[in-house]
Amino acid sequence: MFSVYGRKIKLLEVKRILEEQTDEEHCLSAGKISQQLEAVGIPAARKAIYDDIKAINHFYQPKKKGGKAPHIELDENGGGFYLDNRLFSVA
């Protein structure tokens, strides 16, 4: 059985995958994210990825009005998710 510790690691892995592999032009579907998690030994149902994305977005809500924070967006064509408004970017 996957432990509570493992579920927390899964959430962090989803965040890492989106940070490293996505942008507005390069999206990943929940199914692809799930496959990548499975490849590193983390069980992940495709439907659970949606809950993980909601949790990450909740965590990154701007603390101040008008503040920018990272946010996981759904591609306007519905092709997948990408990380928008990164904390750091290459200038």
JSON list of N, CA, C and O in Angstrom, two decimals, residues 5 11 17-18 22 39-40 43 51 56 58 65 74-75 78 82 87 91:
[
{"chain": "A", "resi": 5, "resn": "TYR", "atom": "N", "xyz": [3.24, 9.27, 3.24]},
{"chain": "A", "resi": 5, "resn": "TYR", "atom": "CA", "xyz": [4.51, 9.85, 2.80]},
{"chain": "A", "resi": 5, "resn": "TYR", "atom": "C", "xyz": [4.62, 9.78, 1.28]},
{"chain": "A", "resi": 5, "resn": "TYR", "atom": "O", "xyz": [4.99, 10.74, 0.63]},
{"chain": "A", "resi": 11, "resn": "LEU", "atom": "N", "xyz": [2.71, 14.31, -5.01]},
{"chain": "A", "resi": 11, "resn": "LEU", "atom": "CA", "xyz": [2.33, 15.70, -5.23]},
{"chain": "A", "resi": 11, "resn": "LEU", "atom": "C", "xyz": [3.54, 16.53, -5.64]},
{"chain": "A", "resi": 11, "resn": "LEU", "atom": "O", "xyz": [3.49, 17.32, -6.59]},
{"chain": "A", "resi": 17, "resn": "ILE", "atom": "N", "xyz": [7.55, 17.65, -12.41]},
{"chain": "A", "resi": 17, "resn": "ILE", "atom": "CA", "xyz": [7.33, 17.32, -13.82]},
{"chain": "A", "resi": 17, "resn": "ILE", "atom": "C", "xyz": [6.82, 18.54, -14.58]},
{"chain": "A", "resi": 17, "resn": "ILE", "atom": "O", "xyz": [7.31, 18.87, -15.66]},
{"chain": "A", "resi": 18, "resn": "LEU", "atom": "N", "xyz": [5.84, 19.23, -14.01]},
{"chain": "A", "resi": 18, "resn": "LEU", "atom": "CA", "xyz": [5.28, 20.41, -14.68]},
{"chain": "A", "resi": 18, "resn": "LEU", "atom": "C", "xyz": [6.29, 21.54, -14.77]},
{"chain": "A", "resi": 18, "resn": "LEU", "atom": "O", "xyz": [6.35, 22.24, -15.79]},
{"chain": "A", "resi": 22, "resn": "THR", "atom": "N", "xyz": [7.05, 21.59, -18.90]},
{"chain": "A", "resi": 22, "resn": "THR", "atom": "CA", "xyz": [5.93, 22.29, -19.55]},
{"chain": "A", "resi": 22, "resn": "THR", "atom": "C", "xyz": [6.13, 23.79, -19.61]},
{"chain": "A", "resi": 22, "resn": "THR", "atom": "O", "xyz": [6.87, 24.37, -18.81]},
{"chain": "A", "resi": 39, "resn": "ALA", "atom": "N", "xyz": [6.59, 5.46, -14.11]},
{"chain": "A", "resi": 39, "resn": "ALA", "atom": "CA", "xyz": [7.94, 5.10, -14.55]},
{"chain": "A", "resi": 39, "resn": "ALA", "atom": "C", "xyz": [8.97, 5.22, -13.44]},
{"chain": "A", "resi": 39, "resn": "ALA", "atom": "O", "xyz": [10.00, 4.55, -13.48]},
{"chain": "A", "resi": 40, "resn": "VAL", "atom": "N", "xyz": [8.70, 6.07, -12.45]},
{"chain": "A", "resi": 40, "resn": "VAL", "atom": "CA", "xyz": [9.63, 6.21, -11.32]},
{"chain": "A", "resi": 40, "resn": "VAL", "atom": "C", "xyz": [9.11, 5.51, -10.07]},
{"chain": "A", "resi": 40, "resn": "VAL", "atom": "O", "xyz": [9.56, 5.77, -8.97]},
{"chain": "A", "resi": 43, "resn": "PRO", "atom": "N", "xyz": [2.69, 5.02, -7.93]},
{"chain": "A", "resi": 43, "resn": "PRO", "atom": "CA", "xyz": [1.38, 4.71, -8.50]},
{"chain": "A", "resi": 43, "resn": "PRO", "atom": "C", "xyz": [0.54, 5.98, -8.63]},
{"chain": "A", "resi": 43, "resn": "PRO", "atom": "O", "xyz": [0.50, 6.79, -7.72]},
{"chain": "A", "resi": 51, "resn": "ASP", "atom": "N", "xyz": [-6.74, 16.17, -8.89]},
{"chain": "A", "resi": 51, "resn": "ASP", "atom": "CA", "xyz": [-6.75, 16.62, -7.49]},
{"chain": "A", "resi": 51, "resn": "ASP", "atom": "C", "xyz": [-5.40, 17.18, -7.09]},
{"chain": "A", "resi": 51, "resn": "ASP", "atom": "O", "xyz": [-5.32, 18.17, -6.36]},
{"chain": "A", "resi": 56, "resn": "ILE", "atom": "N", "xyz": [-1.93, 21.90, -5.78]},
{"chain": "A", "resi": 56, "resn": "ILE", "atom": "CA", "xyz": [-0.76, 22.75, -6.08]},
{"chain": "A", "resi": 56, "resn": "ILE", "atom": "C", "xyz": [-1.22, 24.17, -6.36]},
{"chain": "A", "resi": 56, "resn": "ILE", "atom": "O", "xyz": [-0.63, 25.13, -5.85]},
{"chain": "A", "resi": 58, "resn": "HIS", "atom": "N", "xyz": [-3.90, 25.63, -5.26]},
{"chain": "A", "resi": 58, "resn": "HIS", "atom": "CA", "xyz": [-4.35, 26.21, -3.99]},
{"chain": "A", "resi": 58, "resn": "HIS", "atom": "C", "xyz": [-3.16, 26.70, -3.17]},
{"chain": "A", "resi": 58, "resn": "HIS", "atom": "O", "xyz": [-3.18, 27.79, -2.60]},
{"chain": "A", "resi": 65, "resn": "LYS", "atom": "N", "xyz": [-3.01, 40.91, -2.86]},
{"chain": "A", "resi": 65, "resn": "LYS", "atom": "CA", "xyz": [-3.85, 41.27, -4.00]},
{"chain": "A", "resi": 65, "resn": "LYS", "atom": "C", "xyz": [-2.97, 41.73, -5.15]},
{"chain": "A", "resi": 65, "resn": "LYS", "atom": "O", "xyz": [-2.03, 42.50, -4.97]},
{"chain": "A", "resi": 74, "resn": "LEU", "atom": "N", "xyz": [-4.81, 24.82, -17.78]},
{"chain": "A", "resi": 74, "resn": "LEU", "atom": "CA", "xyz": [-5.22, 23.85, -18.79]},
{"chain": "A", "resi": 74, "resn": "LEU", "atom": "C", "xyz": [-5.09, 24.54, -20.15]},
{"chain": "A", "resi": 74, "resn": "LEU", "atom": "O", "xyz": [-5.57, 25.66, -20.33]},
{"chain": "A", "resi": 75, "resn": "ASP", "atom": "N", "xyz": [-4.42, 23.88, -21.07]},
{"chain": "A", "resi": 75, "resn": "ASP", "atom": "CA", "xyz": [-4.26, 24.40, -22.42]},
{"chain": "A", "resi": 75, "resn": "ASP", "atom": "C", "xyz": [-5.64, 24.74, -22.99]},
{"chain": "A", "resi": 75, "resn": "ASP", "atom": "O", "xyz": [-6.60, 24.01, -22.79]},
{"chain": "A", "resi": 78, "resn": "GLY", "atom": "N", "xyz": [-7.46, 22.12, -24.57]},
{"chain": "A", "resi": 78, "resn": "GLY", "atom": "CA", "xyz": [-7.72, 20.94, -23.75]},
{"chain": "A", "resi": 78, "resn": "GLY", "atom": "C", "xyz": [-6.68, 19.85, -23.92]},
{"chain": "A", "resi": 78, "resn": "GLY", "atom": "O", "xyz": [-6.91, 18.71, -23.52]},
{"chain": "A", "resi": 82, "resn": "TYR", "atom": "N", "xyz": [0.02, 23.00, -18.16]},
{"chain": "A", "resi": 82, "resn": "TYR", "atom": "CA", "xyz": [1.35, 23.60, -18.16]},
{"chain": "A", "resi": 82, "resn": "TYR", "atom": "C", "xyz": [1.46, 24.56, -16.98]},
{"chain": "A", "resi": 82, "resn": "TYR", "atom": "O", "xyz": [0.46, 25.05, -16.45]},
{"chain": "A", "resi": 87, "resn": "LEU", "atom": "N", "xyz": [8.17, 31.00, -10.62]},
{"chain": "A", "resi": 87, "resn": "LEU", "atom": "CA", "xyz": [8.80, 31.81, -9.60]},
{"chain": "A", "resi": 87, "resn": "LEU", "atom": "C", "xyz": [10.05, 32.48, -10.13]},
{"chain": "A", "resi": 87, "resn": "LEU", "atom": "O", "xyz": [10.34, 33.62, -9.84]},
{"chain": "A", "resi": 91, "resn": "ALA", "atom": "N", "xyz": [16.32, 35.26, -17.83]},
{"chain": "A", "resi": 91, "resn": "ALA", "atom": "CA", "xyz": [16.13, 36.59, -18.44]},
{"chain": "A", "resi": 91, "resn": "ALA", "atom": "C", "xyz": [16.72, 36.67, -19.81]},
{"chain": "A", "resi": 91, "resn": "ALA", "atom": "O", "xyz": [17.53, 35.96, -20.24]}
]
